[in-house]
CSV table of C-alpha atoms in Angstrom, one decimal:
chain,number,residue,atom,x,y,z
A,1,UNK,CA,-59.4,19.2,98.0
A,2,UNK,CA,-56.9,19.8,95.6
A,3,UNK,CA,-56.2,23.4,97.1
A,4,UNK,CA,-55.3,21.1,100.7
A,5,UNK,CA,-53.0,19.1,98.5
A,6,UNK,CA,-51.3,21.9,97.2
A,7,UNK,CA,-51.3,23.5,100.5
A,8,UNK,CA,-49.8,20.7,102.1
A,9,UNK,CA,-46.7,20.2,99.6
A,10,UNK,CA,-45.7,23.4,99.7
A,11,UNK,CA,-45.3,23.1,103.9
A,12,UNK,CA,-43.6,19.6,103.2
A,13,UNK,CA,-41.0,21.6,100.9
A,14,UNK,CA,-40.1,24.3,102.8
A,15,UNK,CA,-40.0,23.6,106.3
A,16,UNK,CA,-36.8,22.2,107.8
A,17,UNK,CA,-37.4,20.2,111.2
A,18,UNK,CA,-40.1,19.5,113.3
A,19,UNK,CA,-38.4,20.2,116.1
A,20,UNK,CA,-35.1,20.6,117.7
A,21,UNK,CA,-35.0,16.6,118.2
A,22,UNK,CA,-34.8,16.5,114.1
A,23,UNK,CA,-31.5,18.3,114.0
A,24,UNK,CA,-28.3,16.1,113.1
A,25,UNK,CA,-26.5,15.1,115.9
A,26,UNK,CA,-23.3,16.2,114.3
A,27,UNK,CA,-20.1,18.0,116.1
A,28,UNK,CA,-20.5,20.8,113.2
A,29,UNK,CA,-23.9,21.7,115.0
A,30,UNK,CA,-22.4,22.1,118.2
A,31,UNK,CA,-19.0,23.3,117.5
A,32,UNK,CA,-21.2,26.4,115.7
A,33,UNK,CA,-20.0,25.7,112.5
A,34,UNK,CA,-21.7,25.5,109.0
A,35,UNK,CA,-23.3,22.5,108.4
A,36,UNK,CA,-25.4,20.8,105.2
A,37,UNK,CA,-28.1,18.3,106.1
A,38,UNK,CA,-28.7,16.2,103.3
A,39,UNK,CA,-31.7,14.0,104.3
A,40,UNK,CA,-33.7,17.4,105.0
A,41,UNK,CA,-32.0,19.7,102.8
A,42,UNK,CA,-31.4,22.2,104.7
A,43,UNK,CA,-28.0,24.3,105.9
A,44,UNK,CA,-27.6,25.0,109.7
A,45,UNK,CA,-25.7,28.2,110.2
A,46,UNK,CA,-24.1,29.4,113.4
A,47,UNK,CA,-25.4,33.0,114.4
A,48,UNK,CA,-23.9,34.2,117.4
A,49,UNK,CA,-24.4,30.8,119.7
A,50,UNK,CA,-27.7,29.3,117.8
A,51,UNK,CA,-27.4,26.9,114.7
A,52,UNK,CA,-29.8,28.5,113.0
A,53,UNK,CA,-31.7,26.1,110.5
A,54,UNK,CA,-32.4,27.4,106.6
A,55,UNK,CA,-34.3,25.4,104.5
A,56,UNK,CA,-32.6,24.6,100.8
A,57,UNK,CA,-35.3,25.9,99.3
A,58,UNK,CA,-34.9,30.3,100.8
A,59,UNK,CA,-31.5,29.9,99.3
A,60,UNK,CA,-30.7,31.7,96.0
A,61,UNK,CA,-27.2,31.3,95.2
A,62,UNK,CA,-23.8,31.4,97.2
A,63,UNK,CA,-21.0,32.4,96.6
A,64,UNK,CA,-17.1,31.8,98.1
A,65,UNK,CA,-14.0,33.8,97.8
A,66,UNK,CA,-10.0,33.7,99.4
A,67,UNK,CA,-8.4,36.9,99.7
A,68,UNK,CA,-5.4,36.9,101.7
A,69,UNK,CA,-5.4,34.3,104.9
A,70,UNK,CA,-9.3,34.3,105.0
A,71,UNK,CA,-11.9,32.6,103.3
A,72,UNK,CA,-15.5,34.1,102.5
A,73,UNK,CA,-18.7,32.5,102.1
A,74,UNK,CA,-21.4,35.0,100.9
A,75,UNK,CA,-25.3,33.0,101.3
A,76,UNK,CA,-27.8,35.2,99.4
A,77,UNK,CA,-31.1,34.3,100.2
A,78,UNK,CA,-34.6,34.5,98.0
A,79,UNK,CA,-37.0,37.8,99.4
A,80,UNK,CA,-39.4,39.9,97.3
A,81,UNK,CA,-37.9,42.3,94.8
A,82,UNK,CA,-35.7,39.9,93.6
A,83,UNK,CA,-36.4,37.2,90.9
A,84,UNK,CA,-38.5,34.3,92.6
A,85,UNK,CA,-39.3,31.5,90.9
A,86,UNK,CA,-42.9,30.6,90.5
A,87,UNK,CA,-43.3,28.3,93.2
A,88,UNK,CA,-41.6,30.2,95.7
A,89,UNK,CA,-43.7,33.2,95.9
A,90,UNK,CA,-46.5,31.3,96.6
A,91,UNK,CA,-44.7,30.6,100.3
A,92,UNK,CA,-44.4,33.8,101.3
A,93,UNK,CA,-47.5,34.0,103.8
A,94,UNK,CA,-46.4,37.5,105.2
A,95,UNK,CA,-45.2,40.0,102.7
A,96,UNK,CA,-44.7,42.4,105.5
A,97,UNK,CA,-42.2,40.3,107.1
A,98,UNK,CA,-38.4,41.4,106.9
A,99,UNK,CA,-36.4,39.6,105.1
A,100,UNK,CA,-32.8,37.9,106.2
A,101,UNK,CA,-31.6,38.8,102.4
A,102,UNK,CA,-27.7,37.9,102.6
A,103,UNK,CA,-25.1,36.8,105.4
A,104,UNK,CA,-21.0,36.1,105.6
A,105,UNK,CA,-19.0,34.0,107.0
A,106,UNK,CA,-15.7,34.3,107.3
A,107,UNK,CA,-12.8,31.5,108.2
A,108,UNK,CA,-9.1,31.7,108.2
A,109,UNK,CA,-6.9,29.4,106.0
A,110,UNK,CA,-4.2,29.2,108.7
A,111,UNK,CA,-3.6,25.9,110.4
A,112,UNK,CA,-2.7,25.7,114.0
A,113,UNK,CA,-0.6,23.6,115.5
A,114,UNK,CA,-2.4,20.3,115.4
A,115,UNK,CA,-5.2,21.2,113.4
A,116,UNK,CA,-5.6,18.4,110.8
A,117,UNK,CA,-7.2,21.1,108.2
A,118,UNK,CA,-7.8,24.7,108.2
A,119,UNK,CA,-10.9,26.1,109.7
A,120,UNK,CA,-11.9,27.4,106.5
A,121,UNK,CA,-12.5,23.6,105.4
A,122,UNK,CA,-15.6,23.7,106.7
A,123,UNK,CA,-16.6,27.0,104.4
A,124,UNK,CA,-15.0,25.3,101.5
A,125,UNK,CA,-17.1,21.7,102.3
A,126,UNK,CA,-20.5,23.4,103.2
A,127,UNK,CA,-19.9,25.4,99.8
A,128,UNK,CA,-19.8,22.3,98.1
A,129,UNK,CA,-22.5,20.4,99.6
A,130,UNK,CA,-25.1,23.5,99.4
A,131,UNK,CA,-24.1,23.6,95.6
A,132,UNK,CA,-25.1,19.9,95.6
A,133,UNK,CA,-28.2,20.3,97.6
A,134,UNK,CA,-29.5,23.0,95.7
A,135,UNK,CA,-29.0,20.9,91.9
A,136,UNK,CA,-30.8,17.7,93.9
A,137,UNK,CA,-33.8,20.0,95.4
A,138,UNK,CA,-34.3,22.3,91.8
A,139,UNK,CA,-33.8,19.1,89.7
A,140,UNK,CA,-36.8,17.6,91.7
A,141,UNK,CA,-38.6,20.7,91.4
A,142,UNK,CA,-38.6,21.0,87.8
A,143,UNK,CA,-39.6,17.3,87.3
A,144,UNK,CA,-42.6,18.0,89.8
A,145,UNK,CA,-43.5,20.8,87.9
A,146,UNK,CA,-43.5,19.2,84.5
A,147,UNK,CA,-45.7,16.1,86.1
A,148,UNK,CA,-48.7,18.8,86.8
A,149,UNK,CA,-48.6,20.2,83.6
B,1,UNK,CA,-24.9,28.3,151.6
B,2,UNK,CA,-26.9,26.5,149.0
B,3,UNK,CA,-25.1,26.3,145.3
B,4,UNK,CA,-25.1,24.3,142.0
B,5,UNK,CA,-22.1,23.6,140.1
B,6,UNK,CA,-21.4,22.3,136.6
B,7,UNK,CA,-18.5,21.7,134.6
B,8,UNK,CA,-18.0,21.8,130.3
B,9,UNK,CA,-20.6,24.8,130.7
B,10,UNK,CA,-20.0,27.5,127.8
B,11,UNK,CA,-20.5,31.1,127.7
B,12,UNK,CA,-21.6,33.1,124.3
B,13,UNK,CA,-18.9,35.5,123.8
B,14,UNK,CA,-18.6,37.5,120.1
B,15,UNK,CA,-20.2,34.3,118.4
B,16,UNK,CA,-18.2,31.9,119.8
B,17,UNK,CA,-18.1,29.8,122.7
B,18,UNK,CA,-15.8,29.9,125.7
B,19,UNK,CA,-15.8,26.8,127.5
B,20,UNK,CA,-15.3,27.6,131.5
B,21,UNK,CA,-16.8,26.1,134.6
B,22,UNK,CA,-20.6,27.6,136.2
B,23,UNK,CA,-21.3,27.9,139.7
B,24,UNK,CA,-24.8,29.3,141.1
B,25,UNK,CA,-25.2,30.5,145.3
B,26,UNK,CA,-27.6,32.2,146.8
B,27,UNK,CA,-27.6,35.6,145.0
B,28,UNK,CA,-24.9,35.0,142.0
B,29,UNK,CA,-24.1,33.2,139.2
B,30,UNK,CA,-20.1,33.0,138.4
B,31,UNK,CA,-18.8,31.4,135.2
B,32,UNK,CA,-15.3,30.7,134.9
B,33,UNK,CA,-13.3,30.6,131.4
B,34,UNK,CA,-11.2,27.6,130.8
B,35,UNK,CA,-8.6,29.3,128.9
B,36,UNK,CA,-8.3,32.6,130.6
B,37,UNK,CA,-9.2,31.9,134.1
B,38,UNK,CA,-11.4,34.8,133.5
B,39,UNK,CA,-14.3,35.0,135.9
B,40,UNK,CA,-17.9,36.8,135.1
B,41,UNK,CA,-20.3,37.2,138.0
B,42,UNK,CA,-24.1,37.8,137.4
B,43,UNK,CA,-25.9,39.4,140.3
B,44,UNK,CA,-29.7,37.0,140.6
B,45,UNK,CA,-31.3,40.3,141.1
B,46,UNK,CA,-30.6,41.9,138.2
B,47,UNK,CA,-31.9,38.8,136.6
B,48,UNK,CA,-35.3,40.0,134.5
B,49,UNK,CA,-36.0,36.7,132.7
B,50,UNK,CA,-34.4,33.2,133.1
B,51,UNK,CA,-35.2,30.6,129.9
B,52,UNK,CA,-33.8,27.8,128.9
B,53,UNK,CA,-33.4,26.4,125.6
B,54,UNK,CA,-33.2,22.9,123.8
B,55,UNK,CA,-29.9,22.2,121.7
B,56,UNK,CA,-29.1,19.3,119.8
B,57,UNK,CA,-27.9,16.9,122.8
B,58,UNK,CA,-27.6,19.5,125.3
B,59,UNK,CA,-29.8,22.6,126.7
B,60,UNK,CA,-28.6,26.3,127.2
B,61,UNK,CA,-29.7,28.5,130.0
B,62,UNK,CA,-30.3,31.9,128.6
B,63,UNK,CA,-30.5,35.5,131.0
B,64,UNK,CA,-32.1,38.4,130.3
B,65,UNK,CA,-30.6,41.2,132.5
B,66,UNK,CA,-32.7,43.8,133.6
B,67,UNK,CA,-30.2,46.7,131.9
B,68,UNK,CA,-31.3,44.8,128.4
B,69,UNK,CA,-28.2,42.8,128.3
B,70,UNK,CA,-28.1,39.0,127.7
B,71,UNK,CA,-26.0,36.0,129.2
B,72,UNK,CA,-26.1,32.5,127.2
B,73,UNK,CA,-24.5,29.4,128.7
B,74,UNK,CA,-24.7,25.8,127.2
B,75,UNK,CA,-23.7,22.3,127.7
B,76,UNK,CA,-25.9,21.4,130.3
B,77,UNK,CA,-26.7,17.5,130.1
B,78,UNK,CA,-31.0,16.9,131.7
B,79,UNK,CA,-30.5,19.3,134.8
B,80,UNK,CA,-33.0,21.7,134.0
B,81,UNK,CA,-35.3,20.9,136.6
B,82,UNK,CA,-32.3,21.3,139.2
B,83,UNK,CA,-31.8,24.0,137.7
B,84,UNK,CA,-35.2,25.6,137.7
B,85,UNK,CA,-35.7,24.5,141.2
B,86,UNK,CA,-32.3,26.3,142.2
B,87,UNK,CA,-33.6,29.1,140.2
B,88,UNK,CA,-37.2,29.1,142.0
B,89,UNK,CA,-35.8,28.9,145.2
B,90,UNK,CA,-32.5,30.8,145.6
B,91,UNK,CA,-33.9,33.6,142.5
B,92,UNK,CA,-37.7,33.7,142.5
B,93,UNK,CA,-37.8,33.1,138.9
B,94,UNK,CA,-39.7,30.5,137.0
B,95,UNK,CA,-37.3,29.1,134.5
B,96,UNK,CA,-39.4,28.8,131.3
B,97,UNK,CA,-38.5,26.7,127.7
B,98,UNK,CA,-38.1,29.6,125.3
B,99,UNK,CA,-38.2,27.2,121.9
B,100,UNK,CA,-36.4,28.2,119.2
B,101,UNK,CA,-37.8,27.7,115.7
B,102,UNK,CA,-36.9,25.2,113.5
B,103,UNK,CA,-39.0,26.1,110.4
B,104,UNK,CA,-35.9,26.7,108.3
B,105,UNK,CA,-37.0,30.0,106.8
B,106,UNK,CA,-35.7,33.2,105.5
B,107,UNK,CA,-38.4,35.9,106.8
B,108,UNK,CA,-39.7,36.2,110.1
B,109,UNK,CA,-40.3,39.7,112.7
B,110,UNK,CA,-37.8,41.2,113.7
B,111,UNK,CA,-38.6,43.0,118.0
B,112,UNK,CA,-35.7,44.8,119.4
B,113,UNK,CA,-35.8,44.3,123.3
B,114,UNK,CA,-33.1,45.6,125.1
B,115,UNK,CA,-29.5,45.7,123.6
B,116,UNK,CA,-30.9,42.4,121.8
B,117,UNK,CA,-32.3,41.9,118.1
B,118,UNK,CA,-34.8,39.0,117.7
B,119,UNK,CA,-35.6,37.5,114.7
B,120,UNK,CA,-38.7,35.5,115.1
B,121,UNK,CA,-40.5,33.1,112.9
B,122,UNK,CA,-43.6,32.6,114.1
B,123,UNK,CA,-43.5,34.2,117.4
B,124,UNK,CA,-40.8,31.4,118.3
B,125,UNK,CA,-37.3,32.5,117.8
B,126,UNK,CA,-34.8,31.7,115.8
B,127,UNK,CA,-32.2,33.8,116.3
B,128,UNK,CA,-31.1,36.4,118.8
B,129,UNK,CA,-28.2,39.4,117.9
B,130,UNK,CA,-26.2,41.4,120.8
B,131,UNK,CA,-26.5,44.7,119.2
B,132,UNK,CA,-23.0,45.3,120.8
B,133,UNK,CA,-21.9,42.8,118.3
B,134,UNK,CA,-22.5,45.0,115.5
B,135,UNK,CA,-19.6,47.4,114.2
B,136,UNK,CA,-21.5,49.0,112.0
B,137,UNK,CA,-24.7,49.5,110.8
B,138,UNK,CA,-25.7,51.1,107.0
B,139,UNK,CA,-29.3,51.7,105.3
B,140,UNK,CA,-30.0,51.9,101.4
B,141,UNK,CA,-33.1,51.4,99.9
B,142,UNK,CA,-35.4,48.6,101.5
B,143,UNK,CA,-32.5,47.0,102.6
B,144,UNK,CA,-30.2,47.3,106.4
B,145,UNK,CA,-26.8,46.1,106.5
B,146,UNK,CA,-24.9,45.1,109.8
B,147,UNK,CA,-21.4,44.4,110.3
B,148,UNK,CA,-19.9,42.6,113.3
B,149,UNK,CA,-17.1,43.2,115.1
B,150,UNK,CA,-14.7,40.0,114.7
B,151,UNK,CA,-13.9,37.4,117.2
B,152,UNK,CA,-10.6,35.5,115.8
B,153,UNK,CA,-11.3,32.7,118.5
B,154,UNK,CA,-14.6,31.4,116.5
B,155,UNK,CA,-13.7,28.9,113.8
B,156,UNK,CA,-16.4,30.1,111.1
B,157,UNK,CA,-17.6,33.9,112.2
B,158,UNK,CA,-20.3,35.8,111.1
B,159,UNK,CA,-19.4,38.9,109.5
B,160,UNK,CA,-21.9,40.5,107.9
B,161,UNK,CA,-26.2,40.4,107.5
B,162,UNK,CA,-28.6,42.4,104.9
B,163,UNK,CA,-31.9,42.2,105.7
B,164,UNK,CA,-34.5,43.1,102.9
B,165,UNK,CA,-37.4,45.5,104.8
B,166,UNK,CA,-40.5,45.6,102.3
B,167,UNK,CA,-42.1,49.1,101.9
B,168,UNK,CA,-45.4,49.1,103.7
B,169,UNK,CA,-48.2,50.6,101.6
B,170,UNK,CA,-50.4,52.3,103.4
């Protein structure tokens, strides 16, 4: 029973909709840009015409840099070989499976004409909110954790 | 002559999307570009597979070509049985729901059909590469690198993907 339990939790944790009627309705989404869901913790990345959902919980740090009229966000993500936590490893159902391990985005700093902000606001925001994400989701974590011991 | 037309209908170019205008006839399917007046015509014969696929408020029609090349157009608003009948009728092709997946993970299969790169989670798909995206393409231990070539028309673009490939033990 307890093995159901556990089971079950882990699925709760790690997967990000249902289906495609779960997805925030939000012009980011559309507009294929980088966008943090809060209420399911989970970051919905544009790749090449399909906002590609990624659960909170496969990212492992991030990491944002300007260099010249362009921003870069680097999103490296948890896959074997690298240092999992204990919990996570348990997820991984299909060690055979490849692993997306790191992407880039890219965004200029230069305003058009009648922009209101740069596109690279949007790097710089969903930088901030996965940051925020991630503490809420680990923090939570780590008090589960210390309830089952 | 029979023929569909829709307005506010994109077109996947280089990770981005061009808005234009779609029209379907008989035997082709023309999409005009908003901005550059460019105009792309698909032959329905060289049509292998016809999907289409569920966005947040809107559905995208997706074509396989039969030289392993791939057409994406979205924005359609509840026509996709119109459209599948158009598509029946005029095409001979049964306009099927190719459902993307929503699980939110990290590691999936990765099948190479055509010029395009598929990363599934189970078998549904989550997302799909043009291989004539990628500018370059390196391979170091366990691990394959692509680069993309850069479309400055995108707001947010994709630059760069590693994907971790676990050594199978035999």
């Amino acid at each position: 029973q307890s093995g159901g339990k556990e089971a079950e939790k882990i699925r709760k944790s790690t997967v990000s909709y249902k289906g495609v009627n779960q997805m925030p309705r939000e012009p980011e989404v559309k507009d294929l840009k980088l966008y943090v869901d809060r209420k399911y913790e989970t970051i919905i990345m544009p790749i090449f015409g399909i906002p590609v959902p990624f659960h909170i919980s496969t990212i492992k740090n991030i990491s944002q840099s300007v260099e010249g009229d362009y921003t870069y966000l680097r999103i490296n993500f948890f896959h074997p070989g690298a240092t999992m936590g204990k919990n996570e490893s348990g997820n991984y159902s299909s060690p055979d499976a490849t692993f997306l391990k790191e992407v880039t985005y890219r965004s200029t700093n230069t305003k058009e004409p009648g922009e209101i902000s740069p596109p690279s606001s949007n790097l710089n925001t969903a930088f901030r909110l996965i940051k925020e994400v991630q503490k809420r989701f680990k923090t939570r974590e780590a008090e589960e954790r210390e309830k089952e011991d | 002559m029979d023929f569909l037309e829709f307005s506010s209908i994109s077109a996947e170019q280089r990770g981005c999307m061009a808005s234009g205008r779609l029209k379907l006839t008989n035997d082709t399917i023309i999409w005009k570009s908003d901005k550059t007046g460019k105009v792309e015509e698909i032959s329905a014969d060289n049509i292998e597979t016809a999907n289409y696929q569920r966005f947040v408020g809107h559905f995208g029609l997706r074509l396989f070509m039969k030289n392993g090349s791939l057409h994406r157009f979205t924005g359609f608003k509840e026509d996709e049985k119109k459209l599948a009948e158009f598509f029946k009728k005029h095409y001979k092709l049964e306009m099927l729901e190719k459902e993307l997946s929503m699980r939110g993970w990290n590691w999936g299969t990765v099948h190479f059909n055509g010029d395009i790169l598929s990363f599934d989670i189970n078998d549904k798909c989550a997302f799909e590469i043009p291989l004539t995206n990628v500018s370059q393409c390196t391979t170091g231990k366990n691990e394959v690198t692509l680069e993309f070539h850069q479309n400055d028309d995108a707001p947010v673009s994709l630059i760069e993907m590693r994907y971790h490939i676990p050594t199978t033990e035999a």
